[in-house]
Coordinates of C-alpha atoms (C1' of nucleotides) in Angstrom, one line a residue:
Chain A
M37 CA 61.0 121.9 49.4
D38 CA 58.3 120.8 47.0
P39 CA 56.5 123.9 45.9
K40 CA 53.1 122.1 46.2
I41 CA 53.8 121.3 49.8
A42 CA 55.0 124.8 50.5
A43 CA 51.8 126.2 49.1
E44 CA 49.8 123.9 51.1
V45 CA 51.6 124.8 54.3
E46 CA 50.9 128.5 53.6
R47 CA 47.3 127.8 52.9
Q48 CA 46.9 125.8 56.2
L49 CA 48.7 128.4 58.3
A50 CA 46.4 131.1 56.9
E51 CA 43.4 129.0 58.0
L52 CA 44.9 128.6 61.4
D53 CA 45.6 132.3 61.9
R54 CA 41.9 132.9 61.8
S55 CA 40.5 134.4 65.0
A56 CA 43.8 133.7 66.7
V57 CA 45.3 136.2 69.1
D58 CA 48.8 134.8 69.3
F59 CA 50.5 132.0 67.5
Y60 CA 53.6 130.9 69.4
G61 CA 56.1 128.7 67.4
R62 CA 54.4 129.5 64.1
D63 CA 57.6 129.2 62.1
E64 CA 58.7 126.1 63.8
L65 CA 55.3 124.6 63.1
A66 CA 55.5 125.5 59.4
G67 CA 58.6 123.2 59.1
R68 CA 56.9 120.4 61.0
L69 CA 53.7 120.8 59.0
A70 CA 55.7 120.5 55.8
D71 CA 57.4 117.3 57.1
A72 CA 54.0 116.0 58.2
L73 CA 52.4 116.7 54.8
T74 CA 55.3 115.0 53.0
A75 CA 55.1 112.0 55.2
G76 CA 51.3 111.9 55.2
R77 CA 51.2 112.1 59.0
P78 CA 48.6 114.2 60.7
L79 CA 49.6 116.8 63.4
R80 CA 48.4 116.1 66.9
V81 CA 46.3 119.0 68.1
K82 CA 45.4 119.2 71.7
L83 CA 42.5 121.1 73.3
G84 CA 42.0 120.6 77.0
M85 CA 39.0 121.4 79.1
D86 CA 38.2 121.0 82.7
P87 CA 34.9 119.3 83.3
S88 CA 34.0 121.9 86.0
A89 CA 30.4 122.5 84.9
P90 CA 27.9 120.3 82.9
D91 CA 27.6 122.8 80.1
L92 CA 30.0 123.8 77.3
H93 CA 29.2 127.4 76.4
I94 CA 29.5 129.4 73.2
G95 CA 32.7 131.0 74.5
H96 CA 34.3 127.5 74.2
T97 CA 33.2 127.2 70.7
V98 CA 35.6 129.8 69.5
V99 CA 38.5 127.4 70.1
L100 CA 36.5 124.3 69.4
H101 CA 35.9 125.5 65.9
K102 CA 39.6 126.0 65.5
L103 CA 40.0 122.4 66.4
K104 CA 37.5 121.5 63.8
I105 CA 39.5 123.5 61.2
F106 CA 42.5 121.3 62.1
Q107 CA 40.3 118.2 61.7
D108 CA 39.1 119.4 58.3
L109 CA 42.6 120.0 57.2
G110 CA 43.3 116.3 57.9
H111 CA 45.0 116.6 61.3
M112 CA 44.2 114.7 64.5
P113 CA 42.2 116.6 67.1
I114 CA 42.7 115.5 70.6
F115 CA 40.0 116.5 73.0
L116 CA 41.4 116.2 76.4
V117 CA 39.1 116.1 79.4
G118 CA 40.9 117.3 82.4
D119 CA 39.3 115.0 84.9
F120 CA 42.4 114.8 87.0
T121 CA 43.1 118.5 86.8
A122 CA 39.5 119.4 87.7
A123 CA 40.3 117.9 91.1
I124 CA 42.9 120.6 91.4
G125 CA 41.0 123.6 90.1
D126 CA 42.5 125.8 87.4
P127 CA 43.7 129.0 89.0
S128 CA 43.9 130.8 85.7
G129 CA 42.4 134.2 85.7
R130 CA 40.9 133.6 89.1
S131 CA 40.9 135.9 92.1
K132 CA 40.2 133.1 94.5
T133 CA 40.9 129.4 94.9
R134 CA 38.7 127.4 92.7
P135 CA 36.8 124.7 94.7
P136 CA 37.8 121.2 93.6
L137 CA 35.0 119.0 92.4
A138 CA 33.7 115.7 93.6
R139 CA 34.6 112.7 91.6
E140 CA 31.1 111.8 90.5
Q141 CA 30.4 115.4 89.4
I142 CA 33.6 115.3 87.3
E143 CA 32.6 112.1 85.7
S144 CA 29.1 113.1 84.8
N145 CA 30.3 116.4 83.4
A146 CA 32.9 114.7 81.4
R147 CA 30.3 112.5 79.7
T148 CA 28.1 115.5 78.8
Y149 CA 31.2 117.2 77.4
V150 CA 31.8 114.6 74.8
D151 CA 28.2 114.7 73.7
Q152 CA 28.4 118.4 73.3
V153 CA 31.7 118.5 71.5
A154 CA 30.1 116.1 69.0
K155 CA 27.9 119.0 67.9
I156 CA 31.0 120.7 66.5
L157 CA 33.6 118.0 66.0
D158 CA 33.5 114.6 64.4
V159 CA 34.4 112.8 67.5
D160 CA 34.7 109.5 65.7
R161 CA 37.7 110.9 63.9
A162 CA 39.2 112.4 67.1
E163 CA 41.0 111.2 70.1
V164 CA 39.1 111.8 73.3
R165 CA 41.3 111.4 76.3
F166 CA 41.2 111.9 80.0
N167 CA 44.3 113.0 81.8
S168 CA 43.6 110.8 84.8
E169 CA 44.8 108.1 82.3
W170 CA 48.5 109.0 83.0
M171 CA 48.2 111.2 86.1
N172 CA 46.7 108.4 88.2
A173 CA 49.7 106.3 87.4
F174 CA 52.0 109.1 88.6
A175 CA 54.0 108.2 91.7
P176 CA 54.8 110.9 94.3
A177 CA 58.4 110.7 93.2
D178 CA 57.3 111.4 89.6
F179 CA 55.4 114.4 90.7
V180 CA 58.3 115.8 92.6
R181 CA 60.5 115.3 89.5
L182 CA 57.9 117.0 87.4
C183 CA 57.8 120.0 89.7
A184 CA 61.5 120.4 89.4
H185 CA 61.0 121.7 85.9
G186 CA 59.6 125.0 87.0
T187 CA 60.6 127.7 89.4
V188 CA 58.6 129.6 92.0
A189 CA 59.7 132.9 90.6
R190 CA 58.1 132.0 87.2
L191 CA 54.9 130.9 88.8
L192 CA 54.7 134.0 90.9
E193 CA 55.1 136.2 87.8
R194 CA 51.8 134.9 86.6
D195 CA 49.3 137.7 86.7
D196 CA 46.6 135.9 88.7
F197 CA 48.9 134.6 91.3
A198 CA 50.8 137.9 91.6
K199 CA 47.6 139.8 92.1
R200 CA 46.2 137.5 94.7
Y201 CA 49.5 137.5 96.5
A202 CA 49.6 141.2 96.5
E203 CA 46.1 141.4 97.8
G204 CA 46.7 138.9 100.5
T205 CA 44.2 136.4 99.1
P206 CA 45.4 132.9 99.7
V207 CA 47.3 131.0 97.1
F208 CA 47.5 127.4 97.9
V209 CA 50.4 125.2 97.0
H210 CA 48.2 122.8 95.0
E211 CA 47.3 125.6 92.6
F212 CA 50.9 125.8 91.6
L213 CA 50.6 122.2 90.4
Y214 CA 48.0 122.9 87.8
P215 CA 50.3 124.3 85.1
F216 CA 52.7 121.4 85.6
V217 CA 50.0 118.9 85.0
Q218 CA 48.6 120.7 82.0
A219 CA 52.1 120.9 80.6
Y220 CA 52.8 117.3 81.2
D221 CA 49.6 116.4 79.4
S222 CA 51.2 117.8 76.2
V223 CA 54.2 115.5 76.9
A224 CA 52.0 112.5 77.4
L225 CA 50.0 113.2 74.2
E226 CA 53.1 114.3 72.2
A227 CA 51.1 117.3 71.0
D228 CA 52.3 119.3 68.0
V229 CA 49.9 122.1 68.7
E230 CA 47.8 123.2 71.7
L231 CA 44.8 125.4 71.5
G232 CA 43.2 127.5 74.2
G233 CA 41.9 130.9 75.3
T234 CA 44.3 133.7 76.0
D235 CA 43.9 133.0 79.7
Q236 CA 45.7 129.7 79.1
T237 CA 48.8 131.2 77.7
F238 CA 51.0 130.6 80.6
N239 CA 50.0 127.0 81.1
M240 CA 50.3 126.2 77.4
L241 CA 53.7 127.9 77.1
M242 CA 54.8 125.8 80.0
G243 CA 54.0 122.8 77.9
R244 CA 56.5 124.0 75.3
D245 CA 59.3 124.2 77.9
L246 CA 58.4 120.9 79.4
Q247 CA 58.2 119.1 76.1
R248 CA 61.8 120.3 75.3
D249 CA 62.9 119.1 78.7
Y250 CA 61.5 115.7 77.9
G251 CA 63.3 115.6 74.6
Q252 CA 60.2 116.4 72.4
H253 CA 59.5 119.1 69.9
A254 CA 57.9 122.1 71.6
Q255 CA 54.2 122.3 70.6
A256 CA 53.0 125.4 68.8
V257 CA 50.5 127.4 70.9
I258 CA 47.6 129.2 69.4
T259 CA 45.6 131.5 71.8
H260 CA 42.1 132.7 71.1
P261 CA 40.0 135.6 72.4
L262 CA 37.7 135.2 75.3
L263 CA 34.1 135.9 74.7
V264 CA 32.4 138.3 77.1
G265 CA 29.4 136.9 78.9
T266 CA 25.8 137.9 78.9
D267 CA 26.5 140.6 81.5
G268 CA 28.6 142.3 78.9
S269 CA 31.7 142.9 81.1
E270 CA 33.1 139.7 82.5
K271 CA 34.5 136.9 80.3
M272 CA 32.0 134.2 79.7
S273 CA 32.5 131.5 82.3
K274 CA 30.8 128.7 83.9
S275 CA 31.6 129.8 87.4
L276 CA 30.3 133.4 86.8
G277 CA 27.0 132.1 85.5
N278 CA 27.0 134.5 82.6
Y279 CA 27.2 131.9 79.9
V280 CA 25.1 130.6 77.0
G281 CA 25.4 126.8 77.0
I282 CA 25.3 125.1 73.7
A283 CA 23.2 122.3 75.2
E284 CA 20.6 124.6 76.6
P285 CA 17.0 124.7 75.2
A286 CA 16.5 126.8 72.1
E287 CA 14.6 129.5 73.8
E288 CA 17.1 129.8 76.6
I289 CA 19.9 130.3 74.1
F290 CA 17.8 132.9 72.2
G291 CA 16.9 134.8 75.4
K292 CA 20.3 134.9 76.8
V293 CA 21.8 136.2 73.6
M294 CA 19.1 138.8 73.5
S295 CA 20.1 140.0 76.9
V296 CA 23.7 140.6 75.9
S297 CA 24.4 144.3 75.9
D298 CA 24.7 146.0 72.5
V299 CA 28.4 146.7 72.8
A300 CA 29.4 143.1 73.7
L301 CA 27.3 142.0 70.7
L302 CA 30.0 143.2 68.3
D303 CA 32.4 140.6 69.7
Y304 CA 29.8 137.9 69.1
V305 CA 29.7 138.8 65.4
D306 CA 33.5 138.7 65.3
Y307 CA 34.2 135.6 67.2
L308 CA 31.3 133.3 66.6
G309 CA 30.8 133.4 62.9
N310 CA 33.7 131.0 62.0
G311 CA 34.0 132.7 58.7
D312 CA 30.3 132.2 57.7
W313 CA 28.9 135.5 58.9
D314 CA 30.5 137.9 56.5
D315 CA 27.0 139.0 55.5
L316 CA 26.6 140.5 58.9
L317 CA 29.6 142.8 58.7
A318 CA 27.7 145.7 57.2
A319 CA 25.2 145.6 60.0
R320 CA 28.0 145.2 62.5
T321 CA 29.8 148.3 61.3
A322 CA 26.5 150.3 61.4
V323 CA 25.8 149.2 65.0
A324 CA 29.4 150.0 66.0
A325 CA 28.9 153.5 64.7
G326 CA 25.8 153.8 66.8
E327 CA 23.3 154.0 64.0
G328 CA 22.5 150.5 63.1
D329 CA 19.7 148.2 64.1
A330 CA 21.3 146.6 67.1
M331 CA 18.1 144.8 68.0
G332 CA 17.8 143.3 64.5
L333 CA 21.4 142.2 64.5
K334 CA 21.0 140.7 67.9
K335 CA 18.0 138.7 66.8
E336 CA 19.7 137.5 63.8
I337 CA 22.7 136.3 65.8
A338 CA 20.5 134.7 68.3
R339 CA 18.6 132.9 65.5
R340 CA 21.8 131.6 63.9
L341 CA 23.2 130.3 67.2
V342 CA 20.0 128.5 68.0
A343 CA 19.9 127.1 64.5
R344 CA 23.5 126.0 64.8
Y345 CA 22.8 123.9 67.9
H346 CA 19.2 122.9 67.4
G347 CA 18.7 123.0 63.7
R348 CA 17.5 125.6 61.2
D349 CA 13.8 125.3 62.1
A350 CA 14.5 125.8 65.8
G351 CA 16.2 129.0 65.0
S352 CA 13.2 130.5 63.3
E353 CA 10.8 129.1 65.9
A354 CA 12.8 130.7 68.7
L355 CA 12.8 134.0 66.9
D356 CA 9.1 133.8 66.3
R357 CA 8.4 132.9 69.9
F358 CA 10.6 135.8 71.1
E359 CA 8.7 138.3 69.0
R360 CA 5.3 137.0 70.1
V361 CA 5.9 136.3 73.7
V362 CA 8.5 138.8 74.8
Q363 CA 7.9 141.7 72.4
G364 CA 4.2 141.1 71.8
G365 CA 3.3 140.1 75.3
E366 CA 1.5 137.0 74.2
V367 CA 1.1 133.9 76.2
P368 CA 3.5 131.2 74.9
D369 CA 1.9 128.1 73.6
D370 CA 4.0 125.7 75.6
V371 CA 2.9 126.7 79.1
P372 CA 3.7 124.1 81.6
E373 CA 0.6 122.4 83.2
H374 CA 0.2 121.6 86.8
Q375 CA -2.5 119.6 88.5
L376 CA -3.2 120.4 92.1
A377 CA -5.6 118.9 94.5
L378 CA -8.3 121.2 95.9
E379 CA -8.2 121.1 99.6
G380 CA -11.4 122.0 101.5
Q381 CA -14.1 124.2 100.1
N382 CA -12.2 127.5 99.9
G383 CA -9.8 126.6 97.1
R384 CA -6.1 127.1 97.5
S385 CA -4.4 130.4 98.1
L386 CA -2.1 131.7 95.4
L387 CA 0.7 131.8 98.0
E388 CA 0.5 128.0 98.3
I389 CA 0.1 127.4 94.6
L390 CA 3.1 129.6 93.7
E391 CA 5.2 127.7 96.2
Q392 CA 4.0 124.3 95.0
I393 CA 4.7 124.9 91.4
G394 CA 8.2 126.1 92.2
F395 CA 7.8 129.7 91.1
V396 CA 9.0 131.1 94.4
G397 CA 11.4 129.9 97.0
S398 CA 9.4 131.1 99.9
R399 CA 6.0 132.5 100.6
G400 CA 7.5 135.8 101.6
E401 CA 8.9 136.0 98.1
A402 CA 5.4 135.4 96.6
R403 CA 4.1 138.3 98.8
R404 CA 6.8 140.6 97.6
M405 CA 6.2 139.7 93.9
A406 CA 2.5 140.3 94.3
K407 CA 3.0 143.6 96.0
Q408 CA 5.3 144.7 93.1
G409 CA 2.6 143.8 90.6
A410 CA 4.4 140.9 89.1
L411 CA 1.6 138.4 89.6
S412 CA -1.4 137.9 87.4
V413 CA -4.1 135.3 87.0
D414 CA -5.9 134.9 83.7
G415 CA -4.4 138.2 82.6
E416 CA -5.5 140.2 85.6
R417 CA -3.1 141.6 88.0
V418 CA -3.5 140.2 91.5
E419 CA -1.9 142.1 94.4
D420 CA -3.3 140.0 97.2
P421 CA -1.4 136.7 97.2
T422 CA -3.6 135.2 99.9
R423 CA -6.5 135.2 97.5
A424 CA -7.7 131.7 97.0
L425 CA -8.5 130.1 93.6
A426 CA -11.5 127.8 93.2
A427 CA -11.8 124.7 91.2
G428 CA -11.0 125.1 87.5
T429 CA -8.0 125.9 85.3
W430 CA -6.1 129.2 85.7
L431 CA -3.3 130.8 83.8
I432 CA -0.8 132.1 86.3
R433 CA 1.9 134.5 85.3
L434 CA 4.8 135.7 87.5
G435 CA 7.0 138.4 86.2
K436 CA 7.6 138.6 82.5
R437 CA 8.8 135.1 81.9
R438 CA 7.1 132.6 84.1
F439 CA 3.9 131.1 83.0
A440 CA 1.9 128.1 84.3
R441 CA -1.5 126.7 83.7
V442 CA -2.8 125.3 87.0
T443 CA -5.8 123.0 87.3
L444 CA -7.4 122.6 90.6
R445 CA -9.8 119.8 91.3
D446 CA -10.9 117.4 94.0
Chain B
rG68 C1' 57.8 128.1 116.6
rG69 C1' 57.2 133.9 117.8
rA70 C1' 54.5 138.7 116.9
rG71 C1' 50.4 141.2 114.8
rA72 C1' 45.7 141.5 111.7
rG73 C1' 41.2 139.3 110.4
rG74 C1' 36.7 135.7 109.7
rU75 C1' 29.5 139.6 108.9
rA76 C1' 23.8 137.9 104.4
rC77 C1' 24.9 135.3 97.1
rC78 C1' 29.8 138.4 96.7
rG79 C1' 32.6 142.8 98.4
rA80 C1' 32.3 145.7 102.7
rA81 C1' 30.4 148.8 107.3
rG82 C1' 28.9 148.0 112.2
rC83 C1' 32.4 147.0 117.7
rG84 C1' 26.7 146.2 124.3
rG85 C1' 20.5 148.1 123.2
rU86 C1' 17.5 152.4 118.1
rC87 C1' 20.6 145.4 114.0
rA88 C1' 17.2 141.1 110.1
rA89 C1' 22.2 144.2 110.3
rA90 C1' 24.6 150.7 106.4
rC91 C1' 26.6 150.9 101.5
rG92 C1' 28.2 148.7 96.6
rG93 C1' 27.8 144.6 93.2
rG94 C1' 24.7 140.6 91.8
rG95 C1' 19.7 138.8 91.4
rC96 C1' 14.4 139.6 91.0
rA97 C1' 10.2 143.0 90.0
rG98 C1' 7.9 147.5 88.1
rA99 C1' 8.3 151.8 84.7
rC100 C1' 10.3 153.2 80.2
rU101 C1' 12.3 151.3 75.4
rG102 C1' 13.2 148.7 69.1
rU103 C1' 15.4 144.6 73.1
rA104 C1' 15.2 139.8 78.2
rA105 C1' 20.4 146.3 76.1
rA106 C1' 20.8 151.1 78.6
rU107 C1' 18.3 154.2 82.2
rC108 C1' 15.0 155.1 86.5
rU109 C1' 12.3 153.1 90.9
rG110 C1' 11.4 149.3 94.4
rC111 C1' 12.5 144.5 96.6
rU112 C1' 16.3 141.1 98.2
rG113 C1' 16.3 135.5 106.0
rG114 C1' 11.7 132.4 107.3
rC115 C1' 6.6 132.2 108.9
rU116 C1' 2.3 135.3 109.5
rA117 C1' -4.5 138.2 109.4
rU118 C1' 2.0 144.1 107.7
rU119 C1' 0.4 142.3 113.9
rG120 C1' 4.2 140.2 115.5
rC121 C1' 6.9 135.8 116.1
rC122 C1' 11.2 132.6 114.8
rU123 C1' 16.4 131.7 113.0
rU124 C1' 21.1 134.4 111.4
rC125 C1' 27.0 137.8 111.9
rG126 C1' 33.6 131.2 111.7
rG127 C1' 32.3 127.0 115.9
rA128 C1' 31.3 125.8 121.1
rG129 C1' 30.5 127.7 125.8
rG130 C1' 30.1 132.1 129.2
rU131 C1' 29.1 137.3 131.2
rU132 C1' 24.6 140.6 130.9
rC133 C1' 17.8 142.5 131.7
rG134 C1' 20.0 142.5 126.6
rA135 C1' 25.7 140.4 122.3
rA136 C1' 27.4 140.7 115.5
rU137 C1' 29.5 143.8 119.3
rC138 C1' 32.6 141.8 126.0
rC139 C1' 35.2 137.1 128.1
rU140 C1' 37.2 131.7 127.4
rC141 C1' 38.5 127.7 124.3
rC142 C1' 38.7 125.8 119.4
rC143 C1' 38.8 126.1 113.8
rC144 C1' 40.3 128.9 109.4
rU145 C1' 42.9 133.0 106.5
rC146 C1' 46.6 137.0 105.8
rU147 C1' 51.3 139.6 107.0
rC148 C1' 56.2 139.9 109.3
rC149 C1' 60.0 137.2 111.9
rA150 C1' 62.4 132.2 112.6

RNA sequence: GGAGAGGUACCGAAGCGGUCAAACGGGGCAGACUGUAAAUCUGCUGGCUAUUGCCUUCGGAGGUUCGAAUCCUCCCCUCUCCA
């Protein structure tokens, strides 16, 4: 082999190893990479995602950045939106059946995905595909033939199914279909590589088997660590609601990162830097040893993440806002304004106002909050929520984070 | 198709005729504390209401009873074993 090609293969593989947990078929891929480089052909690299929630979160970015690395190396990223599979519901890592999504929901999620991916990947130089493209053309007989490529025993070996079966939680037959479809996607796309989280290992390996059955090369599979969510224990996931969405407003991202527990923070340094955060390693080591400035490190990570998705200035602004509002207890300068009509001579009760501006879901909740000392008007704690406000403008605060400026007039 | 077990609030799970708006745990929210929206501690966690009580909840529909989440009937759903 041409030594220049060999060196390039080594260089690229080293890049690809970054932040990977497992790399199945690495040696095989080395050969194919050499061929591809010689022929000037890019590798086809698949990353699939279910449009099961409108937001992509920072956990996804670990693997999205890997896709970006492939792109930068001159290969072809394929971002596959699993619109067909979303209608099945990925059982991976789940302790219950995932509810299937409505068609419209899937479509609107899919659209926002592409926009969000564009923050990381150059989507103009990528293939964006939907698996309904080929799956909708599947005849029942095709499906049956597809399913003949796997055995029940293998499916039952899967940790999540095995657990559920043992616990007596229902496992529906359609959930078995998911890995088959995901595997077939690799066949349809003729993928050379598939990327995913470690929870996707089974599905992706099944793609290797299936591709061989269909007379193709088996794709290489690179798995990546799963980021823990803001709760610090469960993996970050859309359905658990412990995620930091990359399309969320700057202050939300900042706040959510700040609420991550100190221990989980270490993973964030390790997995989210994409090689650019080496300057944080010293701080990371110190915090890991229990003597560093965890808070400072967390602020810095929060700032960088906001900057990554909203621009450099937004990062500093979010940091500044956090220090003033959350730490300093100041009133933020972007308090939402509400205009309410004054009814009668007595003004309107706080109960009513809180409900109207959507701070509480019920009046009972407003009463409870007030009793707990969470309600204040113009900086003064109010424990009686039935108190009425007269005409004028009032600053209402509920809890630490909810502010509103309410103007009452005729 | 046969035989058992079970469906309770956001989730898990007690309760098995009145004292049940329903124990307990998780989650969420709030307060205190703190370098933090971490940790920890405390409280709250169906709706309406002058905190006085009223209204709606325990898979669904009926029924028994002064009174049902608790008993009966039918239906729907899940799990296990057998076929």
